[in-house]
Protein backbone atom coordinates (compact mmCIF):
# COMPACT_ATOMS: atom_id res chain seq x y z
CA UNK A 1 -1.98 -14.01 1.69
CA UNK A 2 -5.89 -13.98 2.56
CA UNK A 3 -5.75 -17.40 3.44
CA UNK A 4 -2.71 -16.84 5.65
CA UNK A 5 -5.55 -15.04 8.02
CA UNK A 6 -7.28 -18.23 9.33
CA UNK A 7 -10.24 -16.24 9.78
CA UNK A 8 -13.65 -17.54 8.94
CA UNK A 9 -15.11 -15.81 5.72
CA UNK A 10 -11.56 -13.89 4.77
CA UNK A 11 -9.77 -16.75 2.94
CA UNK A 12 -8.28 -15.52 -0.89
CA UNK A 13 -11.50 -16.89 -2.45
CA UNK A 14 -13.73 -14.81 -0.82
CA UNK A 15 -11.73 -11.40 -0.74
CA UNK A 16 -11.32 -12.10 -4.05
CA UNK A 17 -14.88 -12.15 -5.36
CA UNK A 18 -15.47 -8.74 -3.66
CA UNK A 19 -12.15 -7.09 -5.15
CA UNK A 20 -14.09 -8.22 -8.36
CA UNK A 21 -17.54 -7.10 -7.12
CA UNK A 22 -16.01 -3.29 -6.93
CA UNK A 23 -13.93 -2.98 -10.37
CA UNK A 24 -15.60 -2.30 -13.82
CA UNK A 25 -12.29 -3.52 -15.50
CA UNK A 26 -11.74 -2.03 -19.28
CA UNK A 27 -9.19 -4.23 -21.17
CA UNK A 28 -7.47 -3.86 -24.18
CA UNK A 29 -6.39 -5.93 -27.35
CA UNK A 30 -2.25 -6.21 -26.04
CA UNK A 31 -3.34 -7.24 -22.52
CA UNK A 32 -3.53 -11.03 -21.91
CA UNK A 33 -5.85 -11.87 -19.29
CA UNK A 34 -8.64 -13.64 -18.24
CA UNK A 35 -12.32 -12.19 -18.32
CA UNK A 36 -13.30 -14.02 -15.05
CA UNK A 37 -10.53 -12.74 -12.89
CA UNK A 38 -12.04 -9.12 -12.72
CA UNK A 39 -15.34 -7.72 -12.00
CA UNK A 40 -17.77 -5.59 -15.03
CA UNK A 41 -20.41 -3.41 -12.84
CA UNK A 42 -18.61 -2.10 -9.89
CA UNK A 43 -18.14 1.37 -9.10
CA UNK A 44 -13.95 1.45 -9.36
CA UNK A 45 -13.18 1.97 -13.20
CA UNK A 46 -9.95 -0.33 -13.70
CA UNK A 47 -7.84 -0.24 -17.06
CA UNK A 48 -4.05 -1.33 -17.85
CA UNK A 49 -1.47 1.11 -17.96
CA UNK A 50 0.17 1.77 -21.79
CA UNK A 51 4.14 2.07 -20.83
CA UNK A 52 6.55 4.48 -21.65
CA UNK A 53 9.24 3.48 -24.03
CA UNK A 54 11.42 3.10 -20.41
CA UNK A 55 8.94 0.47 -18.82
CA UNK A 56 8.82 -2.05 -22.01
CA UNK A 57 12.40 -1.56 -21.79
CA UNK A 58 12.58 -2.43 -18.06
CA UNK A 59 9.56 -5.45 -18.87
CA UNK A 60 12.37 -6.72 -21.18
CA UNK A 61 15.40 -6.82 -18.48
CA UNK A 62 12.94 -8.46 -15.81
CA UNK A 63 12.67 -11.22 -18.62
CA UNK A 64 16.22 -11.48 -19.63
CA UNK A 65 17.04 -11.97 -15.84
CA UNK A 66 14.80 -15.04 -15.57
CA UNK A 67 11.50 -13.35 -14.94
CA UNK A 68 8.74 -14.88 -16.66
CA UNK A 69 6.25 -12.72 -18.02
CA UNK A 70 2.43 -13.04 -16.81
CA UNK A 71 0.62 -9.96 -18.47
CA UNK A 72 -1.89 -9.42 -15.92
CA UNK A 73 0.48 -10.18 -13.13
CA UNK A 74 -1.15 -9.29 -10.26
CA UNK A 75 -4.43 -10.77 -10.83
CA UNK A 76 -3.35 -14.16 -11.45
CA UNK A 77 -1.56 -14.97 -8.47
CA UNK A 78 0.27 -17.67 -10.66
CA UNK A 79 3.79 -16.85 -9.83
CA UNK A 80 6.00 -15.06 -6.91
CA UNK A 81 8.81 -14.61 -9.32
CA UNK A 82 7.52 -12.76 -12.63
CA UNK A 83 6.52 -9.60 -14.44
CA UNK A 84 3.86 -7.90 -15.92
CA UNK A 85 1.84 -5.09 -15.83
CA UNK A 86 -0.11 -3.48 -13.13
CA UNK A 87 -3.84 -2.17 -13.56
CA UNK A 88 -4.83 1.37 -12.62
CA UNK A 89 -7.99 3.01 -10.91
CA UNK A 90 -7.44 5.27 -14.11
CA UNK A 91 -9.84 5.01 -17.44
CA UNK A 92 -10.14 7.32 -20.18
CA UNK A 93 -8.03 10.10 -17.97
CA UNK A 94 -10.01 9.98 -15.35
CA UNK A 95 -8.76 8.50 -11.65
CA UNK A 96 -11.72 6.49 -9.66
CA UNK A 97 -11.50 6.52 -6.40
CA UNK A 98 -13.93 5.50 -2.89
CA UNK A 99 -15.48 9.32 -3.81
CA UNK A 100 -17.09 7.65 -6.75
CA UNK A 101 -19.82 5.21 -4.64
CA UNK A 102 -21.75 8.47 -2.86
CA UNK A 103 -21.00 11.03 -6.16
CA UNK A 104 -21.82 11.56 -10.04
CA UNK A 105 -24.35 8.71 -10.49
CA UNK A 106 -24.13 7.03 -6.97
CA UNK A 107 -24.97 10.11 -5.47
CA UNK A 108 -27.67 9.85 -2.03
CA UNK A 109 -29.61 12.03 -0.56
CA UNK A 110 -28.71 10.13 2.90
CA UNK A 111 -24.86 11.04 3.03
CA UNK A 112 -23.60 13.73 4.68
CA UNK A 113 -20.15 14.76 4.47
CA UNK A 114 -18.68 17.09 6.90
CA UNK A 115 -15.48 18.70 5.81
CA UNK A 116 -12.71 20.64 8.13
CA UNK A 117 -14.00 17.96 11.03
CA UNK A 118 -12.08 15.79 13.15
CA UNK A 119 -13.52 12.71 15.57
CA UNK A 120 -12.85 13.37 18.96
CA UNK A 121 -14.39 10.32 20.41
CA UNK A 122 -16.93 7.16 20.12
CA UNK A 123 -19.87 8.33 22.61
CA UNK A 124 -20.49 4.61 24.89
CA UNK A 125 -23.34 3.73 27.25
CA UNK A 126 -23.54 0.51 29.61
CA UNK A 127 -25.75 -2.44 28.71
CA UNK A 128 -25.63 -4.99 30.79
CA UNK A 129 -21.64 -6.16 31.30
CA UNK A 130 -21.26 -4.74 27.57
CA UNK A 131 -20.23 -1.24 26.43
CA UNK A 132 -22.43 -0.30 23.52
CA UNK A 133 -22.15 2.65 21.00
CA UNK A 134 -24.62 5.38 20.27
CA UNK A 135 -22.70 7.76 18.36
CA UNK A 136 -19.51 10.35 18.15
CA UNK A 137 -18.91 13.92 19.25
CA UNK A 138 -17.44 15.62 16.40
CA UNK A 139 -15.04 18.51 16.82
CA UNK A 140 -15.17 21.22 13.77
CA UNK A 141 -11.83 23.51 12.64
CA UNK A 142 -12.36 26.11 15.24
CA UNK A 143 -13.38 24.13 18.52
CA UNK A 144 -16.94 23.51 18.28
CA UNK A 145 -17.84 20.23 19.82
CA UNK A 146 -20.86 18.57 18.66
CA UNK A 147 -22.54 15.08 19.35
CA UNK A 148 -23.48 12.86 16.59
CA UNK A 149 -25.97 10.04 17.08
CA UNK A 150 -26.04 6.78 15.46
CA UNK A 151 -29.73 4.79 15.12
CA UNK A 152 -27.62 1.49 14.20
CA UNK A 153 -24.49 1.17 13.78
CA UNK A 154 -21.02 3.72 14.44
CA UNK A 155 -18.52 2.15 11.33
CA UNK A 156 -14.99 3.81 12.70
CA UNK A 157 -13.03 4.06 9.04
CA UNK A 158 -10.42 6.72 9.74
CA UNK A 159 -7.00 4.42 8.18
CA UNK A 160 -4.40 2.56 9.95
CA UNK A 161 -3.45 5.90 11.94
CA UNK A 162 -6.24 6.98 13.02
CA UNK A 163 -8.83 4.71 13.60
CA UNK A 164 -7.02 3.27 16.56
CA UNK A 165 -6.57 7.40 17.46
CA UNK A 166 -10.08 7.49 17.66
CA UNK A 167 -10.22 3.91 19.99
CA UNK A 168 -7.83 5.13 22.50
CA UNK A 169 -9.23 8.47 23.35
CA UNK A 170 -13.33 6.54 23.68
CA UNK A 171 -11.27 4.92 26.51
CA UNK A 172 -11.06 1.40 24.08
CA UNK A 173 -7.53 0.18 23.93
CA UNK A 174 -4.35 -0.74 26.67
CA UNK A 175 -5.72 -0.03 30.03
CA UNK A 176 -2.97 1.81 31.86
CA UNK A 177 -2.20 3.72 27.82
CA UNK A 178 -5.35 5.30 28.20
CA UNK A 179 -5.34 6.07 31.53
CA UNK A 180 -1.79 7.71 31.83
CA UNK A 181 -3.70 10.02 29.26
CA UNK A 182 -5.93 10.74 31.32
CA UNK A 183 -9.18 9.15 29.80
CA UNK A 184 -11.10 6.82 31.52
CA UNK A 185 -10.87 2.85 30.33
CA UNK A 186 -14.15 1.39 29.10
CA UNK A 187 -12.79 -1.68 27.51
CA UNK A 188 -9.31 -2.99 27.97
CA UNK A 189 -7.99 -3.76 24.34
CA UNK A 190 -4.35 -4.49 24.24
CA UNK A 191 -4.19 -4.77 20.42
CA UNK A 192 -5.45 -1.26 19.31
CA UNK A 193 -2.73 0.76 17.92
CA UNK A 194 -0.35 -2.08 17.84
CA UNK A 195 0.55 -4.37 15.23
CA UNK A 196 1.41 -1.43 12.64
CA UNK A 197 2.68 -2.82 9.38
CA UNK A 198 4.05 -1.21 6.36
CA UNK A 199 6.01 -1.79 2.81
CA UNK A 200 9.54 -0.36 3.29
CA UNK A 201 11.30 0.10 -0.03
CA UNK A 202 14.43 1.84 -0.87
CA UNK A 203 15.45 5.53 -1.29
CA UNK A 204 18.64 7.76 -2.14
CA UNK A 205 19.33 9.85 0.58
CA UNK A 206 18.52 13.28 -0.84
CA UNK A 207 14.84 11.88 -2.17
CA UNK A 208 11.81 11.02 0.00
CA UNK A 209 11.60 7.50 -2.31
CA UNK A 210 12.79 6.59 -5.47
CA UNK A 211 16.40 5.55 -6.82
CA UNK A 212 17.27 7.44 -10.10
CA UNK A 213 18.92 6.22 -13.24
CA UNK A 214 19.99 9.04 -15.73
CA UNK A 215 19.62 7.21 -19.89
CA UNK A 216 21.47 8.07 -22.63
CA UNK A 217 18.60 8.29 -25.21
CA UNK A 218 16.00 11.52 -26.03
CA UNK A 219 12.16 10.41 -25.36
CA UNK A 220 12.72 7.01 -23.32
CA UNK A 221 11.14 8.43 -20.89
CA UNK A 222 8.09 11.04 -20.75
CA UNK A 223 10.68 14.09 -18.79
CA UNK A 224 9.96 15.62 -22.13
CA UNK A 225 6.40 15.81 -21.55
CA UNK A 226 6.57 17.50 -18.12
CA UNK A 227 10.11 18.95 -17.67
CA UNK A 228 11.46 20.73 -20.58
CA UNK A 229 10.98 23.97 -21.45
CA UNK A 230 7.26 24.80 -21.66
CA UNK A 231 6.05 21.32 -21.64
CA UNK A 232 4.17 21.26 -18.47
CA UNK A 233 1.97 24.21 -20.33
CA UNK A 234 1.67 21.86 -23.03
CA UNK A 235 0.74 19.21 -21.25
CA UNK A 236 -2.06 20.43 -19.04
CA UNK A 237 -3.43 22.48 -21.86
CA UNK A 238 -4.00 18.92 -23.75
CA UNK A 239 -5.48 17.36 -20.47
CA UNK A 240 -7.67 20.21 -19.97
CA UNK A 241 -8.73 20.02 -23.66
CA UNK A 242 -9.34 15.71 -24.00
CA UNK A 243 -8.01 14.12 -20.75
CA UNK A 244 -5.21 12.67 -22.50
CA UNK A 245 -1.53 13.08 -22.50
CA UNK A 246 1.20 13.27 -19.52
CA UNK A 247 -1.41 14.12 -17.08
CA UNK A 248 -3.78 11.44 -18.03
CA UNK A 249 -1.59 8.22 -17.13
CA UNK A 250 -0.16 7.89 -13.74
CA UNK A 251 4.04 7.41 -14.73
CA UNK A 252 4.58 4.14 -13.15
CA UNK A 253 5.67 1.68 -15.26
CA UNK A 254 6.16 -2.17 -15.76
CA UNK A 255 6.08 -4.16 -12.34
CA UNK A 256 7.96 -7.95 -11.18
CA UNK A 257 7.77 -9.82 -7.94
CA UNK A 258 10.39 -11.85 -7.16
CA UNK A 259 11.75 -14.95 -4.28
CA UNK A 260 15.67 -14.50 -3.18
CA UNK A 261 15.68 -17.69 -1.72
CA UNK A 262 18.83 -18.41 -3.76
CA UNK A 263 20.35 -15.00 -3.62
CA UNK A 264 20.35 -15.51 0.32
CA UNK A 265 21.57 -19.23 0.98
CA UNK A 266 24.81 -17.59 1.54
CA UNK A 267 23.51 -15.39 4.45
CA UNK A 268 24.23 -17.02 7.65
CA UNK A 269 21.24 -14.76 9.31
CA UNK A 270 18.86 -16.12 6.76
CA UNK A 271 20.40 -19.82 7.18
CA UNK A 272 20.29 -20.00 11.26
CA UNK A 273 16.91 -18.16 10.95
CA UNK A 274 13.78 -19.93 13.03
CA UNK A 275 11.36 -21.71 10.37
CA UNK A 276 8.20 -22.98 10.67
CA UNK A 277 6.81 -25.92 8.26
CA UNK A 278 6.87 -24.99 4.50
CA UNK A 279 7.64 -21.26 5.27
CA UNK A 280 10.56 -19.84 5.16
CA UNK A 281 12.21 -17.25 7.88
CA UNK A 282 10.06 -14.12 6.51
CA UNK A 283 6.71 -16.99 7.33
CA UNK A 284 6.32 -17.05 3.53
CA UNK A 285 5.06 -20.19 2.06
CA UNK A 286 7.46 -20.35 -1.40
CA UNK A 287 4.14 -19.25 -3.40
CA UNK A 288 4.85 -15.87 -1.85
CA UNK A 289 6.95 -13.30 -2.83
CA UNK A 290 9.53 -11.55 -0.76
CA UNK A 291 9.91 -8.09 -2.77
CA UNK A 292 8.57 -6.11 -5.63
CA UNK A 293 10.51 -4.05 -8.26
CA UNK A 294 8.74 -1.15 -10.55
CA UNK A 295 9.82 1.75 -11.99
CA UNK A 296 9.13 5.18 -12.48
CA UNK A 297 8.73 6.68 -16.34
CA UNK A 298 10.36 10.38 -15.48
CA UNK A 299 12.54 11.76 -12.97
CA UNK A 300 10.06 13.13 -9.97
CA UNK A 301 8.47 14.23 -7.87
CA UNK A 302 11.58 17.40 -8.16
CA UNK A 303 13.89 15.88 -5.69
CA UNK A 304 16.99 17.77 -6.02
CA UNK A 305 15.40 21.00 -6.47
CA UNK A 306 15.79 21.08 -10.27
CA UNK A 307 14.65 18.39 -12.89
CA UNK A 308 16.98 17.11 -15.68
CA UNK A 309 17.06 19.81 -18.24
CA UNK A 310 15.80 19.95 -22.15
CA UNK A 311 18.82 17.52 -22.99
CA UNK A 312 18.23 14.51 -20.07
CA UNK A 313 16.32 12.00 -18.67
CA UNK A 314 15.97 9.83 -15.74
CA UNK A 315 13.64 7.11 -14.26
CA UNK A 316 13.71 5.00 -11.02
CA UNK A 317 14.26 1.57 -9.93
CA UNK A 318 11.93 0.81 -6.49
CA UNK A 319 12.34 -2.02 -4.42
CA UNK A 320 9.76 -2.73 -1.86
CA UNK A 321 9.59 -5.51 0.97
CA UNK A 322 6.87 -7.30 1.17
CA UNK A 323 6.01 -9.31 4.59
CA UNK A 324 8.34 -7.15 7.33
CA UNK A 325 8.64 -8.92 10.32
CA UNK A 326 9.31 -5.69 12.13
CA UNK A 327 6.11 -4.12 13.70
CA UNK A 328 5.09 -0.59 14.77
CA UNK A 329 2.57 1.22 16.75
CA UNK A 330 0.41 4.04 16.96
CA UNK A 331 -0.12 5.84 19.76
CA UNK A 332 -1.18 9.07 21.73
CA UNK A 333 0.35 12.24 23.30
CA UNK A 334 -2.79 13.15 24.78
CA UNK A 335 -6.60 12.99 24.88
CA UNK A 336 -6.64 16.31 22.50
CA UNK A 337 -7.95 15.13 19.31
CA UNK A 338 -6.56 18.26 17.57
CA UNK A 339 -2.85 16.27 18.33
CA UNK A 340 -1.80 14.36 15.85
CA UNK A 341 -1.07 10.33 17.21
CA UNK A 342 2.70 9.36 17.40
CA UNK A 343 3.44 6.96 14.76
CA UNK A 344 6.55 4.32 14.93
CA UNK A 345 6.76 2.28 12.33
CA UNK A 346 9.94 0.62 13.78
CA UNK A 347 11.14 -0.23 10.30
CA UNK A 348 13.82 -2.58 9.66
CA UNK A 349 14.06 -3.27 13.50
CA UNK A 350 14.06 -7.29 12.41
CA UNK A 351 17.36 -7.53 10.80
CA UNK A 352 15.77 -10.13 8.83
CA UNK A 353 14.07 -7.45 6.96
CA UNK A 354 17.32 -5.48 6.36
CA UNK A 355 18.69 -8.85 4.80
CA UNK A 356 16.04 -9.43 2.44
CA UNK A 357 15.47 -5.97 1.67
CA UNK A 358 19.09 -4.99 0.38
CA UNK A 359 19.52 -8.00 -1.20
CA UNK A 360 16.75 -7.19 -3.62
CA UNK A 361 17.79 -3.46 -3.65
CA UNK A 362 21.17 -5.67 -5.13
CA UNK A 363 18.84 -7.32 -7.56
CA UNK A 364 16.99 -4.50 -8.97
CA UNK A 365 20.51 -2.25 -9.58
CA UNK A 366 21.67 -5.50 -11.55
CA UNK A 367 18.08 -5.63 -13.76
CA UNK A 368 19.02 -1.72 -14.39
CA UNK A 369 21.94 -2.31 -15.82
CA UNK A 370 22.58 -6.00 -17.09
CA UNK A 371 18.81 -6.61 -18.35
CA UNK A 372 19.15 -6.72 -22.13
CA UNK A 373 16.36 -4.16 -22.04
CA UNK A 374 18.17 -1.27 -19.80
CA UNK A 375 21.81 -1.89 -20.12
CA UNK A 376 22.98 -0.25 -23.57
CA UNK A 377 20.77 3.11 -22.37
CA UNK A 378 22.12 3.38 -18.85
CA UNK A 379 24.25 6.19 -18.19
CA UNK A 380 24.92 5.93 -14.43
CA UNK A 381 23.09 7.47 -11.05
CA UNK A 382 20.67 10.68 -11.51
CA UNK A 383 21.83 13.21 -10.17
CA UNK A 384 25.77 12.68 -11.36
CA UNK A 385 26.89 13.01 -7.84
CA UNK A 386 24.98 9.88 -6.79
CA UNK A 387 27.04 6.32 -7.26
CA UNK A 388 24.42 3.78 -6.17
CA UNK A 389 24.98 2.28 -10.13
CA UNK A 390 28.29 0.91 -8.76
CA UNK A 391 27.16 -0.64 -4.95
CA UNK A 392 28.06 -4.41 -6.04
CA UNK A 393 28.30 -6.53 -2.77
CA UNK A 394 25.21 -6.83 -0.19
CA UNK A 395 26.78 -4.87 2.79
CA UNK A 396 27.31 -2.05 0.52
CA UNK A 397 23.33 -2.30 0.07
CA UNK A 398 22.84 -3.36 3.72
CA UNK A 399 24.82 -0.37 4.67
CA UNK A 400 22.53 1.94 1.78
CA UNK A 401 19.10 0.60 3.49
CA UNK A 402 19.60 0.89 6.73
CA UNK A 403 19.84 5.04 5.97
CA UNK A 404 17.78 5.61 3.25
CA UNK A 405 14.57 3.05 3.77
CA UNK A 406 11.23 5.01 3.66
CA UNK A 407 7.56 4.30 3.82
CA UNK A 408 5.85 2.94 0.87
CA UNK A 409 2.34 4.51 2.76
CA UNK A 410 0.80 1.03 3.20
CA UNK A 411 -0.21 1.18 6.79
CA UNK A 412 -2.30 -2.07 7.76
CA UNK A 413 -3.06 -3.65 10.92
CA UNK A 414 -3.63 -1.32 14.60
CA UNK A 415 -7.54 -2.41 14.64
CA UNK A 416 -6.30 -6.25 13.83
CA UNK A 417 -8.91 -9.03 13.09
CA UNK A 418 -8.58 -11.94 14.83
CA UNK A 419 -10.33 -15.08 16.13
CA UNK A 420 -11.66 -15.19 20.10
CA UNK A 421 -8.54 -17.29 21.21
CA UNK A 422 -5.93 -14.11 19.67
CA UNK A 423 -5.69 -11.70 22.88
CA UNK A 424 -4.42 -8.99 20.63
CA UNK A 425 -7.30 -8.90 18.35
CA UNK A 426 -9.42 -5.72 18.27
CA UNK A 427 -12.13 -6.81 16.07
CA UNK A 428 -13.62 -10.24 15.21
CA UNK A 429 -14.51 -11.45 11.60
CA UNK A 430 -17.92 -9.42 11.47
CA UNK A 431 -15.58 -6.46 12.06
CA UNK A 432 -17.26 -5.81 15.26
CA UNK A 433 -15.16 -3.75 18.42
CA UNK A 434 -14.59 -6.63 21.21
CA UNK A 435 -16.46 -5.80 24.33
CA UNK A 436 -19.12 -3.22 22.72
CA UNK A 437 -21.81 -3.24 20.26
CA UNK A 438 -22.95 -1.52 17.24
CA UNK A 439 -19.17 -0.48 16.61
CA UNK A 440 -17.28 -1.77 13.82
CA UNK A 441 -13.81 -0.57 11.97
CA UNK A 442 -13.67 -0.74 8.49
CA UNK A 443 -10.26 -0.77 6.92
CA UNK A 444 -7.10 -1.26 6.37
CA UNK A 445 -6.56 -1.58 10.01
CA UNK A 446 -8.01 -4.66 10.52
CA UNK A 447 -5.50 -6.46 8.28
CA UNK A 448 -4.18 -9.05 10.58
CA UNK A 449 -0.87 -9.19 8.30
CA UNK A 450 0.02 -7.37 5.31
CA UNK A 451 -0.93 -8.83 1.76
CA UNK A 452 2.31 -8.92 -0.72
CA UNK A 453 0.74 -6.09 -3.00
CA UNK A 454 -0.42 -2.43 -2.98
CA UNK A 455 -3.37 -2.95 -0.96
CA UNK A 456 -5.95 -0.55 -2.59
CA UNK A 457 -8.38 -3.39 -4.11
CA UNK A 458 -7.75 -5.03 -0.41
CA UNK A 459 -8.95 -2.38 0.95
CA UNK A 460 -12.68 -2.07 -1.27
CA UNK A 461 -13.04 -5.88 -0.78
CA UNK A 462 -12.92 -5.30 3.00
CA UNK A 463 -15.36 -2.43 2.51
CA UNK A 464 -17.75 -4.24 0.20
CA UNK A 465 -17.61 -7.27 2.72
CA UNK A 466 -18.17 -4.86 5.68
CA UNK A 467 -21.44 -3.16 3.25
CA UNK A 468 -23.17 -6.83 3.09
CA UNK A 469 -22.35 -7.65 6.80
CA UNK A 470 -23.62 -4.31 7.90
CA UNK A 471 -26.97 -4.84 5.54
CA UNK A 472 -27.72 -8.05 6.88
CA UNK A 473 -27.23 -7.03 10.57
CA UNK A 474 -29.55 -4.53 9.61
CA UNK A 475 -31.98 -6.65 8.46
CA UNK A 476 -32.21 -9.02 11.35
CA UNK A 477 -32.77 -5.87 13.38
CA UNK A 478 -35.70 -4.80 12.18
């Protein structure tokens, strides 16, 4: 995926060593793995998930439906057709998170964090035929403007949304945007805020995600721990008292990647679709996969406005499409930074996407309830109104998508990276705003395309890189 970004110093390799350089990974006697895949100092505690009852079960399916099984799936990279499990930012109870490099024993006296504060703008000066930063004027909860200055370097790091929000209104972004706004163009970017990428997956129409499968069996599942009478109590008296328990685990379960490229050779879309040399009509090489499956180990979040009651128990089935061709944008409805910016993802606008998208919805209902694992246990939908257990043909998913797809919250790619002859490139490989110094973005935004995977440990590798490049820029400055 990392190589796929033909940018100097960003190839899999490389992004690679810093995911490692920021994970202290904790393994465990039942996961197989390999010690030099992960990293043993970082900040970003990283442990393996211990499944439900429901996730072995649904580990089992993937594998009776041809899935190979890779433990440690996701740091291998070995296979875009297998299952496994998936490691947490989660050890000993505890969630790690970005929080953890300024706090507890990271914690420096030269951070300041100022809460209840938004960015109104990146504060520019001429130099020469160059714009070049000096700081940003802050705005606080009730109106108060302040200026901050910067003796180095201004690092924009606001996320996919709003770090091209904070572009557009210093002037930096599509000339006549900004200036319908009313701001005043200082360096005419046509990439910032476009290029917005995501990770559809599927949803029932009365949930904000997941698709629900009601099982015939008491304590498959972990509802017991969190829905039945007096169990949440129960539950968050035992985290309180030892960090362990329901609370201590996030409930996601067993995880599989998977190619369709056989499931759609009957598509005439997918047959007359353009393809480039050893890629396929997504612009996958066949080392890539097209969607992931994973599943849930209790029915929630509360959905339906009740959970199942003392005597039931649900989990879901995801699907999520990796490598949309459809791409949205981010933009503003005016120079007020108080405004929220206007988000279009545009999802499923390539049809291609709905293709490949309902056809592995089609796949993951027939896991659910063929897999040897799942089959004997599976009642039908959750709630009992719901009949997405009996959609067999792809239109009937095609039909299911096109309604109920949602955002898997993986924004990527409205600052994009790019090399000097890509037009719609806002920053280059040092991460440094075209056109003006001392300004760099740092994050997800400057994904050029979106990796096939959750894009947390991405996201730290392009901060850790950013860290060194900012040190040694630094350094020659002085």
């Amino acid at each position: 995926d990392y190589d796929d970004w033909n940018i100097d110093g960003w190839s899999g390799e490389q992004v690679f060593k810093y995911m490692s350089k920021a994970e202290t990974f904790h393994s465990t006697p039942w996961l197989i793995t390999q010690k030099d895949l992960h990293g043993s100092d970082g900040p970003l505690h990283i442990a393996p998930h211990i499944p439900a009852p429901i996730s072995s079960m649904v580990l089992e399916s993937y594998q009776s439906k041809g899935f190979p099984l890779i433990p440690d799936v996701f740091s291998t990279g070995e296979s875009p057709h297998a299952c496994g499990h998936a490691l947490r930012s989660i050890f000993q109870g505890v969630r790690t998170t970005a929080a953890d490099y300024i706090t507890k024993s990271n914690r420096r006296g030269n951070v300041t964090i100022k809460t209840d504060t938004t960015v109104d703008h990146i504060i520019l000066v001429d130099d020469w035929n160059r714009k070049r930063a000096i700081g940003a004027q802050i705005q606080s909860a009730t109106g108060v403007k302040t200026m901050v200055k910067a003796r180095k370097e201004v690092i924009v790091s606001a996320g996919a949304y709003s770090s091209p929000a904070i572009l557009l209104r210093s002037g930096i972004g599509p000339k006549q945007e900004v200036q319908e706004l009313g701001i005043e163009s200082q360096v005419n970017l046509g990439g910032v805020g476009k290029n917005l990428m995501d990770h559809p997956q599927d949803t029932d129409r009365h949930q904000l995600t997941f698709v629900f499968y009601e099982v015939s069996k008491p304590k498959l599942t972990t509802d017991h721990l969190i829905w039945y009478d007096g169990a949440q109590n129960d539950s968050f008296v035992q985290y309180q008292k030892n960090q362990t328990g329901f609370f201590s685990q996030f409930p996601f379960g067993t995880f599989a990647w998977a190619r369709l490229d056989d499931r759609l050779s009957d598509s005439e879309l997918w047959q007359k679709a353009r393809r480039i040399e050893d890629r396929d009509p997504m612009g996958l090489t066949f080392q890539q996969p097209h969607v992931e499956f994973w599943n849930t180990e209790c029915y929630g979040p509360k959905l339906y406005g009740s959970a199942p009651g003392n005597d039931k128990q649900a989990f879901a089935m995801i699907t999520t499409l990796f490598s949309a061709r459809s791409r949205g944008e981010v933009t503003l409805k005016s120079a007020d930074p108080s405004e929220k910016p206007v988000v279009d993802h545009k999802h499923l606008s390539d049809p291609l996407d709905l293709l490949v998208l309902s056809e592995g919805c089609r796949l993951a209902n027939e896991i659910v309830l063929e897999g040897a694992g799942t089959r004997d246990v599976i009642k039908g939908s959750w709630p009992h109104h719901q009949t997405h257990h009996t959609k067999k043909d792809r239109s009937e998913w095609e039909s299911f998508v096109r309604r109920e797809a949602d955002t898997c919250y993986h924004p990527a790619g409205t600052c994009k990276m790019g090399n000097d002859d890509d037009h719609m490139a806002v920053v280059d490989a040092q991460l440094r705003v075209r056109g003006v110094d001392n300004l760099r973005v740092v994050d997800a935004s400057i994904m050029p395309t979106l990796m096939g995977g959750h894009p947390q440990m991405a996201v730290y590798a392009i901060a850790e890189k950013a860290a060194d490049m900012i040190k040694e820029f630094a350094k020659a400055s002085t």
